[in-house]
Short mmCIF file of C-alpha atoms in Angstrom, two decimals:
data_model
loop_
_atom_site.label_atom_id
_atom_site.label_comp_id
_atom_site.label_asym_id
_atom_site.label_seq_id
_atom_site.Cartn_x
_atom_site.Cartn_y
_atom_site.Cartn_z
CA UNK N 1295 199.10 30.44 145.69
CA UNK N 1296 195.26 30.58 146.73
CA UNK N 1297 193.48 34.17 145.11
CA UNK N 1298 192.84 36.23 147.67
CA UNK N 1299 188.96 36.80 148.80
CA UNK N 1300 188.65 35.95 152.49
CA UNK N 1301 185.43 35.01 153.92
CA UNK N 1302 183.23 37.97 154.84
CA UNK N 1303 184.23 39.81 158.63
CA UNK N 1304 180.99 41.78 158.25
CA UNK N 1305 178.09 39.81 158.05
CA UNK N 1306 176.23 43.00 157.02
CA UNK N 1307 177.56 43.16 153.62
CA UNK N 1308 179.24 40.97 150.88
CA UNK N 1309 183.07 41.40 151.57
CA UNK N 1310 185.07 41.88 154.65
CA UNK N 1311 186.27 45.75 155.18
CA UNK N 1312 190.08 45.00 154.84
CA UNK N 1313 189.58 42.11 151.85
CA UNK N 1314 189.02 42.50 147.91
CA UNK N 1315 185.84 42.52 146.31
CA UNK N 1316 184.81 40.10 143.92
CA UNK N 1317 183.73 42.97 141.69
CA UNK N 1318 187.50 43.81 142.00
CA UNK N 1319 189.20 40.37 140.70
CA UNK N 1320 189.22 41.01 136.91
CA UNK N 1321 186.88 42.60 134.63
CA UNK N 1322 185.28 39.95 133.58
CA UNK N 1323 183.36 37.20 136.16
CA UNK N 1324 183.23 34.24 133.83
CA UNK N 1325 179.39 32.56 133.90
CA UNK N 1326 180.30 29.07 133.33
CA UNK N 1327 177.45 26.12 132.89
CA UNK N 1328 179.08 22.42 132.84
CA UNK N 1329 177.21 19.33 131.91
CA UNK N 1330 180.68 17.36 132.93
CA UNK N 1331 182.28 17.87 135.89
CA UNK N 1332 185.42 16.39 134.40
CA UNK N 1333 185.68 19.49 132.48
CA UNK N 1334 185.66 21.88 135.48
CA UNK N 1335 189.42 21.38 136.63
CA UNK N 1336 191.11 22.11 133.22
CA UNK N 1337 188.00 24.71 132.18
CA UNK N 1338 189.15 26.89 135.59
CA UNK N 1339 192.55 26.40 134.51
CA UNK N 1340 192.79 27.81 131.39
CA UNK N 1341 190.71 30.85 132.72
CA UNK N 1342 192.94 31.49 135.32
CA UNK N 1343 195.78 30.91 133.15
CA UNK N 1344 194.28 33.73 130.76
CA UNK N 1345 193.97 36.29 133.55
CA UNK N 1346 190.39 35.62 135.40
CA UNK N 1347 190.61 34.25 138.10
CA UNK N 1348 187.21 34.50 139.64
CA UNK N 1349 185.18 31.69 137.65
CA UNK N 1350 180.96 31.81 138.69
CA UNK N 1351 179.83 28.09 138.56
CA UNK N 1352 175.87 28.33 137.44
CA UNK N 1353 173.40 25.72 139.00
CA UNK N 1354 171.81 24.60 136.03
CA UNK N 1355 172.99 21.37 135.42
CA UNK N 1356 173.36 18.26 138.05
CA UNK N 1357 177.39 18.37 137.36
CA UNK N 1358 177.34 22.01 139.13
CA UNK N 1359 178.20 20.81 142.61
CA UNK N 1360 180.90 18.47 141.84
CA UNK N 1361 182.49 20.95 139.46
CA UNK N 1362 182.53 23.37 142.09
CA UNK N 1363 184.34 21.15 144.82
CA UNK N 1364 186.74 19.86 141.81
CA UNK N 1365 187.79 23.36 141.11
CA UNK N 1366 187.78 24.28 145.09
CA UNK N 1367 190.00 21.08 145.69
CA UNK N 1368 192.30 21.37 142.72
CA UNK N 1369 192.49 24.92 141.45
CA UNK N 1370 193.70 27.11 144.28
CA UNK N 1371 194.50 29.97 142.24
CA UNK N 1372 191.01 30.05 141.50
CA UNK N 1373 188.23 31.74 143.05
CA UNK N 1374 185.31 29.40 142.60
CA UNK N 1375 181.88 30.89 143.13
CA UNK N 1376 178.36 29.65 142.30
CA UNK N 1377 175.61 31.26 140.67
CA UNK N 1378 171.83 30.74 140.14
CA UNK N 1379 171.88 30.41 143.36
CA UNK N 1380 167.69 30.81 144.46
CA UNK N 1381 167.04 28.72 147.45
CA UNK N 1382 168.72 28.58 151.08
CA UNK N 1383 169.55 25.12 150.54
CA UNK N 1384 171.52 25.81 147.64
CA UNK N 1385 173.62 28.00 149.92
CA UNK N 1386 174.62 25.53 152.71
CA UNK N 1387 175.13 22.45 149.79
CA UNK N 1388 177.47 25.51 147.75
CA UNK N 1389 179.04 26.56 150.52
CA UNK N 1390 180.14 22.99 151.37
CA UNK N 1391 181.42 22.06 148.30
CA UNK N 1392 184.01 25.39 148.70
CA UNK N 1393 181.87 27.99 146.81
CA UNK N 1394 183.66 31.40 147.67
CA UNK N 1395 181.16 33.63 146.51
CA UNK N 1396 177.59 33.65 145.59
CA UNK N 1397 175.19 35.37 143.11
CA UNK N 1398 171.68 34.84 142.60
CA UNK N 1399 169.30 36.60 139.97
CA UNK N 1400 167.20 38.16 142.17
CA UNK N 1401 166.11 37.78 145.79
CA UNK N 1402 164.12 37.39 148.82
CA UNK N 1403 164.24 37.98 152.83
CA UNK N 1404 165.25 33.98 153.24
CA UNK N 1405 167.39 34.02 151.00
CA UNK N 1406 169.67 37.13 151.67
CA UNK N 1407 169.74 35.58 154.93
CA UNK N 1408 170.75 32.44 153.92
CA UNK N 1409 173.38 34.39 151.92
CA UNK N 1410 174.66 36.82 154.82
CA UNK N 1411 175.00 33.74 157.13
CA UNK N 1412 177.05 31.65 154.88
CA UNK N 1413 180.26 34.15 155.47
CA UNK N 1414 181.41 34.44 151.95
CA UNK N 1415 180.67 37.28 149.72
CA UNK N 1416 177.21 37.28 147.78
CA UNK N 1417 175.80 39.61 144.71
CA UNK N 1418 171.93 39.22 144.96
CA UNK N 1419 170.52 40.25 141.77
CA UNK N 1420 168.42 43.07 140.94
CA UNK N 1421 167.07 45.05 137.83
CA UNK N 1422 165.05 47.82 139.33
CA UNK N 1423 165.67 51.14 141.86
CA UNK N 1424 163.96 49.78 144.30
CA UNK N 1425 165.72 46.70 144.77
CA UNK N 1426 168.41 48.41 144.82
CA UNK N 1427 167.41 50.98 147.66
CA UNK N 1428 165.84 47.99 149.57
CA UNK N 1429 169.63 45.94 149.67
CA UNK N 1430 171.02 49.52 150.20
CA UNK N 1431 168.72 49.45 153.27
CA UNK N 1432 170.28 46.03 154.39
CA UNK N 1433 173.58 47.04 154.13
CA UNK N 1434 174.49 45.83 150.74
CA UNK N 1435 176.53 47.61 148.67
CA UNK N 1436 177.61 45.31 145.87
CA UNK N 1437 175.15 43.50 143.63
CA UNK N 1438 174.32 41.56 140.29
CA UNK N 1439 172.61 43.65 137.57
CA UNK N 1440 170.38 41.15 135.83
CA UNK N 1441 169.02 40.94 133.43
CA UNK N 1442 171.46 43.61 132.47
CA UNK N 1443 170.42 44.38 128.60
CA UNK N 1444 166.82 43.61 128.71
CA UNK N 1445 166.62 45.13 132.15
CA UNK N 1446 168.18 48.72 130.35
CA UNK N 1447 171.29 48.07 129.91
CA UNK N 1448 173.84 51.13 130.25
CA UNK N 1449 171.67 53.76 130.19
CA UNK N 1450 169.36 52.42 133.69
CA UNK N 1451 172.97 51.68 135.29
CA UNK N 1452 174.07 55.38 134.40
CA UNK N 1453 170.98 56.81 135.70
CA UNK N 1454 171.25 55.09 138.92
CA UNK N 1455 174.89 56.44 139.51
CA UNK N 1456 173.52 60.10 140.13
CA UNK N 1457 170.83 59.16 143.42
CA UNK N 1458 172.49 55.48 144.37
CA UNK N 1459 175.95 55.97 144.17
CA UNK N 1460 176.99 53.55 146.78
CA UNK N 1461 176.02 51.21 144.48
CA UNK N 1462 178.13 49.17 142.78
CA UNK N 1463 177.46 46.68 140.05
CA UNK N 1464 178.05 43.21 138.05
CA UNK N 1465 175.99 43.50 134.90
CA UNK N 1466 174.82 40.11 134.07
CA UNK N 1467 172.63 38.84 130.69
CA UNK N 1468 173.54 39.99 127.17
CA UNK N 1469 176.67 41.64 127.38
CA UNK N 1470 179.34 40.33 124.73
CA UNK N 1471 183.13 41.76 124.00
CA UNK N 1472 182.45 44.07 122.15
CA UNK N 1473 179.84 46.02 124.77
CA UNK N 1474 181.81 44.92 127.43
CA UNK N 1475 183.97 48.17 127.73
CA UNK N 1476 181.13 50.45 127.82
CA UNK N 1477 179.71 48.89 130.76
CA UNK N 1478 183.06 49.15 132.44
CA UNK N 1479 183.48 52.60 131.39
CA UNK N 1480 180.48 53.54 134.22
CA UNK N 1481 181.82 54.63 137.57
CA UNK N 1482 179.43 52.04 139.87
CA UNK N 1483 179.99 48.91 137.35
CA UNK N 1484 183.10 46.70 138.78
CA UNK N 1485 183.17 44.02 136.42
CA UNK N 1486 180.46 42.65 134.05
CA UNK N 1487 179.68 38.85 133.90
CA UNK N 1488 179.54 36.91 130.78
CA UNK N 1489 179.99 33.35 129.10
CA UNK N 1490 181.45 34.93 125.67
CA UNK N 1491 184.74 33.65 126.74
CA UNK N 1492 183.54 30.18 127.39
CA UNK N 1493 181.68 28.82 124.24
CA UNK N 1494 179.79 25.84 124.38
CA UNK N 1495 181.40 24.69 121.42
CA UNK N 1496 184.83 25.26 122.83
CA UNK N 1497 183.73 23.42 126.30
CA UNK N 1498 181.89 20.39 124.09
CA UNK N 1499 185.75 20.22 122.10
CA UNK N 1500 187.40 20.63 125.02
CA UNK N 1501 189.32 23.51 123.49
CA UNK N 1502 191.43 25.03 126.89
CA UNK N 1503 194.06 27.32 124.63
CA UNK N 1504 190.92 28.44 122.78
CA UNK N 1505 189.43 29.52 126.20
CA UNK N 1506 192.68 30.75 127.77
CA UNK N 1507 192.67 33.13 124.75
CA UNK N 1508 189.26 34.38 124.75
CA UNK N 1509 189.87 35.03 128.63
CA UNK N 1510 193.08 36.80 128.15
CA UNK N 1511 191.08 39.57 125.91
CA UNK N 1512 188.53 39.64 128.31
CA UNK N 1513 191.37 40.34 130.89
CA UNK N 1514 192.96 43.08 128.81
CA UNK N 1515 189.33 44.75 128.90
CA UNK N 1516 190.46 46.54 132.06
CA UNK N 1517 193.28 48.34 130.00
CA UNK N 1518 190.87 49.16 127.83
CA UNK N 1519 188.96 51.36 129.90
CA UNK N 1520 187.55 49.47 132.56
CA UNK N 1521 187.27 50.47 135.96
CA UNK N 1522 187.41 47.67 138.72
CA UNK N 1523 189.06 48.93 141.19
#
């Protein structure tokens, strides 16, 4: 059975009004970078199998694109998304290859544009107020906090939940298990993203039940205080 996350109705913000959010999946987005697509298909599996099912695909490496159709194509429990995302292009070629959702590190005009028009849901990133009020602005609600720990960590998102509380948040960029639940403990964090659960070690020894573990504690962050709703 495919995850649910149905492609945007409003092209005004980054989820339809009647669909999930991808801040709402699990607590945990997993940031995955894969120098082998062959990896992709069994990699997704064991996340899903350990309770998160939202997996973001990072553009770093030339295997990105085909791990993200693999994973589309033969993971349908999965919600496939891809990150890094900094150029329109990447967008349309993302989108193509079945990329449900999209977060970037930061952006611009083009490419929250490029973004809106693809019809899936999109975090743009951002690490200052302004940012923030300027997607408000737009019409977008949910975003990436990134760099989350050099970028203040906790204490900027708490501060922001007092003026800007229409925003809601996936802290990206330093954040491990064991800070995980404090982030979740804020009222306009959803989920936090992180590659803790995904080791390159365990990837390079293709070690799934060591990642289906590591993803089912992750998971079990929500009962520990989390609050994705």
């Amino acid at each position: 059975m495919t995850s649910p996350l149905p492609r945007s109705a409003d092209p005004s913000g980054p989820s339809g009004p009647s669909g999930p959010s991808v801040l709402d999946l699990a607590p945990v987005l997993p940031v995955v970078v894969l120098a082998d697509a062959a990896d992709a298909v069994p990699l997704a599996r064991a996340l899903v199998a350990g309770g998160l099912p939202a997996i973001e695909v990072t553009l770093r490496t030339p295997a990105a694109l085909e791990a993200i159709r693999a994973i589309a194509g033969e993971v349908p429990e999965a919600v496939v998304g891809a990150g890094t995302v900094v150029t329109p292009e990447q967008v349309g070629a993302v989108t193509a290859a079945g990329a449900r959702f999209l977060v970037s590190p930061g952006w611009t005009e083009s490419l929250l544009t490029a973004m809106r028009a693809s019809g899936v849901p999109y975090l743009p990133g951002v690490s200052t107020a302004s940012e923030v009020v300027a997607l408000l602005e737009r019409g977008v609600r949910e975003m990436k906090f990134f760099p989350a720990e050099a970028a203040g960590g906790t204490a900027y998102l708490r501060s922001l939940a007092g003026p800007l509380p229409q925003a809601r948040f996936c802290p990206t960029g330093g954040i491990g298990p064991t800070t995980a639940p404090e982030y979740l403990s804020l009222p306009n964090v959803g989920c936090v993203g992180g590659s803790w659960m995904v080791p390159a070690e365990a990837v390079a020894a293709r070690d799934w039940d060591r990642i289906e573990e590591l993803a089912r504690a992750a998971a079990g962050l929500r009962a520990a205080g989390g609050t994705c709703r």
